[in-house]
XYZ file of C-alpha atoms in Angstrom:
355
model
C 62.789 85.891 80.111
C 64.986 82.809 79.856
C 67.949 82.400 82.192
C 71.351 82.919 80.532
C 73.929 80.129 80.899
C 77.398 79.611 79.450
C 79.085 76.365 78.377
C 80.435 75.523 81.830
C 77.033 76.100 83.390
C 75.312 74.071 80.666
C 77.454 71.027 81.427
C 76.668 71.357 85.144
C 72.981 71.719 84.283
C 73.019 68.552 82.185
C 74.767 66.738 85.015
C 72.287 67.762 87.710
C 68.942 67.824 85.870
C 66.941 64.556 86.262
C 66.137 62.664 83.037
C 62.434 63.246 83.698
C 62.905 67.004 83.117
C 62.780 68.322 79.554
C 65.322 71.004 78.649
C 65.009 73.686 75.973
C 68.067 75.669 74.863
C 67.489 78.950 73.090
C 70.309 80.713 71.281
C 71.831 81.981 68.072
C 72.757 79.629 65.264
C 76.294 78.313 65.063
C 77.166 78.536 68.766
C 77.592 74.807 69.369
C 74.359 73.733 71.071
C 74.058 70.367 69.310
C 77.800 69.655 69.411
C 78.045 70.228 73.155
C 74.948 68.142 73.892
C 76.180 65.271 71.716
C 79.742 65.284 73.058
C 78.593 65.516 76.681
C 76.299 62.501 76.624
C 78.328 60.363 74.226
C 81.327 60.786 76.549
C 79.174 59.104 79.189
C 78.301 56.218 76.891
C 74.754 57.405 76.187
C 73.258 57.339 72.709
C 72.136 60.689 71.308
C 69.410 60.709 68.653
C 69.216 64.066 66.846
C 65.991 64.866 65.011
C 65.836 67.988 62.851
C 62.168 68.846 63.209
C 62.303 71.701 60.707
C 63.014 69.147 57.969
C 60.051 66.912 58.795
C 57.029 67.309 56.526
C 54.677 64.788 58.128
C 54.026 63.396 61.644
C 54.823 59.971 60.207
C 58.476 61.014 60.070
C 58.327 61.197 63.844
C 55.870 58.544 64.987
C 56.306 55.982 62.198
C 53.912 54.693 59.533
C 50.566 52.984 60.230
C 50.261 49.244 59.642
C 47.488 46.697 60.193
C 48.038 44.223 63.020
C 46.834 40.951 61.468
C 46.203 39.376 64.872
C 43.912 42.116 66.174
C 42.808 43.822 62.997
C 43.749 47.136 64.513
C 46.086 49.792 63.202
C 49.501 50.080 64.809
C 52.421 52.327 64.009
C 55.695 50.791 62.918
C 58.655 52.191 64.895
C 60.501 54.944 62.987
C 64.161 54.411 62.158
C 65.386 56.292 65.210
C 63.201 54.740 67.887
C 65.186 52.654 70.446
C 64.067 49.031 70.326
C 66.739 47.568 72.618
C 65.287 49.004 75.812
C 68.319 51.248 76.419
C 67.652 54.901 77.349
C 68.494 57.555 74.776
C 68.971 61.298 74.703
C 66.415 62.573 72.207
C 67.674 65.883 70.852
C 64.881 67.816 69.133
C 66.710 70.393 67.050
C 64.925 73.277 65.307
C 61.841 72.781 67.502
C 60.373 76.166 66.630
C 60.886 75.570 62.908
C 58.621 72.510 62.922
C 55.217 72.426 61.268
C 52.228 72.775 63.642
C 51.211 69.137 63.072
C 54.696 68.013 64.104
C 54.493 70.141 67.254
C 51.204 68.479 68.195
C 52.992 65.140 68.164
C 55.715 66.555 70.404
C 53.118 67.500 73.035
C 52.521 63.867 74.098
C 56.208 63.028 73.798
C 57.229 65.905 76.075
C 54.600 65.158 78.710
C 54.331 61.364 78.757
C 57.487 60.173 76.963
C 55.234 58.350 74.494
C 54.746 58.375 70.726
C 51.711 56.687 69.156
C 51.299 54.566 72.283
C 54.956 53.502 72.374
C 57.017 54.567 75.407
C 60.623 55.668 75.367
C 62.883 53.439 77.490
C 63.051 54.498 81.182
C 65.795 57.023 81.843
C 65.558 58.626 78.397
C 65.969 62.387 78.140
C 64.371 64.986 75.889
C 66.357 68.100 75.026
C 65.315 70.650 72.431
C 67.071 73.565 70.755
C 65.486 76.683 69.273
C 66.630 79.893 67.641
C 65.080 83.085 68.935
C 64.972 86.452 67.198
C 63.253 88.426 64.460
C 65.915 87.428 61.927
C 64.670 83.812 61.897
C 61.630 82.280 60.184
C 59.990 80.516 63.109
C 56.817 78.799 64.232
C 55.131 80.119 67.380
C 55.222 77.553 70.177
C 52.090 76.741 72.134
C 52.373 77.891 75.779
C 51.269 74.410 76.867
C 54.235 72.917 75.036
C 56.645 75.544 76.361
C 55.501 74.822 79.922
C 56.798 71.248 79.599
C 60.413 72.400 79.273
C 62.998 74.004 81.538
C 64.165 76.899 79.334
C 67.638 78.434 79.220
C 69.239 80.965 76.896
C 72.586 79.479 75.887
C 75.295 82.172 75.660
C 78.768 80.582 75.548
C 81.511 83.043 76.364
C 84.303 84.126 74.042
C 86.824 82.721 76.531
C 85.162 79.293 76.347
C 85.301 79.338 72.552
C 88.949 80.420 72.510
C 89.828 77.603 74.905
C 88.033 75.105 72.679
C 89.673 76.592 69.575
C 93.164 76.271 71.025
C 92.495 72.609 71.820
C 90.867 71.916 68.438
C 93.782 73.294 66.404
C 91.975 76.321 64.993
C 94.385 78.476 62.971
C 96.235 80.962 65.199
C 95.363 83.882 62.918
C 91.708 83.227 63.729
C 92.155 82.887 67.482
C 94.425 85.949 67.660
C 91.853 87.984 65.727
C 88.921 86.913 67.896
C 90.972 87.524 71.023
C 91.424 91.154 69.938
C 87.936 91.517 68.381
C 85.510 89.647 70.632
C 82.408 91.084 68.964
C 83.360 89.503 65.646
C 82.794 85.999 67.005
C 79.001 86.124 67.019
C 77.574 88.290 64.307
C 79.236 91.713 64.317
C 80.319 92.919 60.898
C 77.156 92.295 58.910
C 76.803 93.231 55.268
C 74.334 96.126 55.069
C 73.291 95.715 51.436
C 69.549 96.361 51.452
C 69.252 94.940 47.925
C 70.108 91.461 49.180
C 68.254 89.213 51.591
C 71.371 87.069 52.011
C 73.128 88.996 54.750
C 76.245 87.125 55.829
C 77.529 87.590 59.355
C 80.289 85.763 61.226
C 79.525 82.958 63.632
C 81.490 80.252 65.393
C 80.926 77.657 62.692
C 82.086 80.203 60.135
C 85.372 80.944 61.883
C 86.067 77.212 62.061
C 85.577 77.061 58.286
C 87.887 80.060 57.853
C 90.531 78.096 59.734
C 90.063 75.194 57.306
C 90.564 77.554 54.340
C 93.761 79.044 55.780
C 95.233 75.609 56.438
C 94.726 74.758 52.758
C 95.989 78.132 51.460
C 99.780 78.564 51.800
C 99.492 82.162 50.529
C 96.753 84.758 50.968
C 95.540 85.668 47.499
C 92.625 87.925 46.451
C 90.633 84.740 45.859
C 91.359 83.545 49.389
C 89.997 86.835 50.721
C 86.826 86.421 48.666
C 86.371 82.872 49.962
C 86.680 84.059 53.558
C 84.302 86.978 52.911
C 81.724 84.469 51.711
C 82.043 82.634 55.031
C 82.001 85.465 57.603
C 80.896 88.509 55.606
C 82.793 91.298 53.864
C 83.234 93.582 56.880
C 84.527 90.850 59.193
C 86.813 89.480 56.469
C 88.307 92.927 55.795
C 89.045 93.438 59.501
C 90.446 89.928 59.745
C 92.975 90.342 56.928
C 93.888 93.835 58.145
C 94.975 92.191 61.405
C 97.550 90.122 59.478
C 99.679 93.189 58.835
C 99.522 94.426 62.410
C 101.285 91.466 64.006
C 100.062 89.560 67.027
C 100.665 89.868 70.736
C 103.485 87.957 72.382
C 102.573 84.440 73.403
C 101.440 83.731 76.951
C 103.844 80.795 77.083
C 106.814 83.133 76.573
C 105.726 85.189 79.596
C 105.420 82.079 81.760
C 108.847 80.876 80.652
C 110.733 84.197 80.921
C 108.782 87.232 82.101
C 111.874 89.448 82.379
C 112.634 89.119 78.680
C 109.073 90.086 77.732
C 108.613 92.930 80.215
C 109.735 95.700 77.865
C 107.228 94.620 75.232
C 104.457 94.297 77.820
C 105.020 97.890 78.894
C 103.863 99.052 75.446
C 100.530 97.237 75.703
C 97.230 98.926 76.493
C 94.509 97.599 78.789
C 92.599 95.643 76.130
C 95.833 94.002 74.954
C 96.765 93.029 78.512
C 93.270 91.550 78.870
C 94.062 89.305 75.908
C 97.376 88.378 77.549
C 95.501 87.481 80.756
C 93.136 85.161 78.907
C 96.059 83.675 77.023
C 97.884 82.860 80.265
C 94.876 80.979 81.614
C 94.425 79.073 78.331
C 98.133 78.246 78.196
C 98.043 76.685 81.674
C 94.702 75.003 81.001
C 96.205 73.274 77.957
C 99.369 72.254 79.834
C 101.676 74.457 77.736
C 103.181 76.488 80.563
C 106.469 74.532 80.622
C 108.168 73.766 83.928
C 105.600 74.301 86.669
C 107.905 75.987 89.190
C 109.311 78.356 86.565
C 105.817 79.198 85.324
C 104.659 79.909 88.883
C 107.581 82.294 89.477
C 107.043 84.155 86.212
C 103.303 84.360 86.770
C 103.908 86.005 90.138
C 106.337 88.435 88.494
C 103.682 89.314 85.932
C 101.012 89.916 88.583
C 103.412 91.968 90.714
C 104.319 94.004 87.638
C 100.636 94.759 86.975
C 100.247 95.906 90.555
C 103.493 97.914 90.760
C 102.887 99.781 87.492
C 99.366 100.841 88.474
C 97.611 98.619 85.921
C 94.751 97.996 88.325
C 92.193 97.504 85.555
C 94.284 94.736 84.002
C 94.907 93.073 87.365
C 91.179 93.254 88.109
C 90.511 91.544 84.779
C 93.027 88.805 85.627
C 91.239 88.168 88.934
C 87.830 88.190 87.237
C 88.994 85.470 84.824
C 89.976 83.396 87.852
C 86.579 84.036 89.481
C 84.790 83.052 86.262
C 86.057 79.479 86.737
C 86.198 78.815 82.992
C 89.742 77.466 83.306
C 89.503 74.851 86.061
C 92.989 73.391 85.547
C 94.568 76.838 85.509
C 92.757 77.794 88.712
C 93.931 74.587 90.363
C 97.491 75.338 89.213
C 97.375 78.719 90.942
C 95.870 77.317 94.127
C 98.328 74.438 94.439
C 101.494 75.114 92.425
C 101.458 78.924 92.599
C 99.992 79.690 96.052
C 101.544 83.180 96.143
C 99.620 84.027 92.977
C 96.443 82.641 94.515
C 97.005 84.768 97.625
C 97.554 87.849 95.485
C 94.263 87.162 93.701
C 92.269 86.635 96.905
C 93.842 89.725 98.539
C 92.969 91.858 95.508
C 89.374 90.613 95.411
C 88.953 91.139 99.152
C 90.216 94.737 98.914
C 88.186 95.737 95.879
């Protein structure tokens, strides 16, 4: 069984794993494997070469085409378009590894073990990272155990909190983030169409919700056609639940709590545990994104909020708040509490110690 890792852990893994180790990431489609890999290494000035192995029909697509060396009379292989010829190391990202044809996988064997293709070596310091889907719902090629043994394998499972943090920074429509915050299971596949007459079952995924955001930004009003467009992106069940949430109104913003807790207290008292959990996550995201306003005011109101949770017997919600801190997804928010809001940090550590 592969080891589960989230986005934060993946970045630490990429940082600490030597280039000589091959990495294989298993996970559902649409969860950001290729995007995270590309952004991570490009931010460090390293070139990322993505090869979609499931689209390759011949080993020549990977190793290049044969050509006669006039000087020796022997056959050599011309470098393929992607092969680095400047001597600089690259990150070779082998996407859809377990969708590749068997003859393509045979070529990968030498590449994964010796960093060579048709006798040509990758520049020193180059990395090989692959991505696979895993599950009965996919049409896949079985991987040879000898090939699998050449990779460190991890099951990539990014958390909802990590996606919501990314979404708030990427400008994803607030209707989408509010909905996912209240319906976590809808982010990655819940809400499938169960029409047995169709093989095209549409379920929501992270890429899909990003596309929904694009549609909403270009649709000033929600018409029946808009609803059909969204249903075609995330599925009928998820779309119906999504538009139903429009009429229910959203939770108060975390920034309003950090700016004036006393004014929001009466509304907070009507919230149930799952709604307060969303408020907790929202507070951490708000601070992480630098939207908390004046730091000293935010620290005071945050302490009021935590004291209110404790005084009103909302132990489950306070435990959730502390667990978000322990999860270390929001590094800037954690630092804020440790440095700018030390009384909040003490309250967290005291609660955890007494659990």
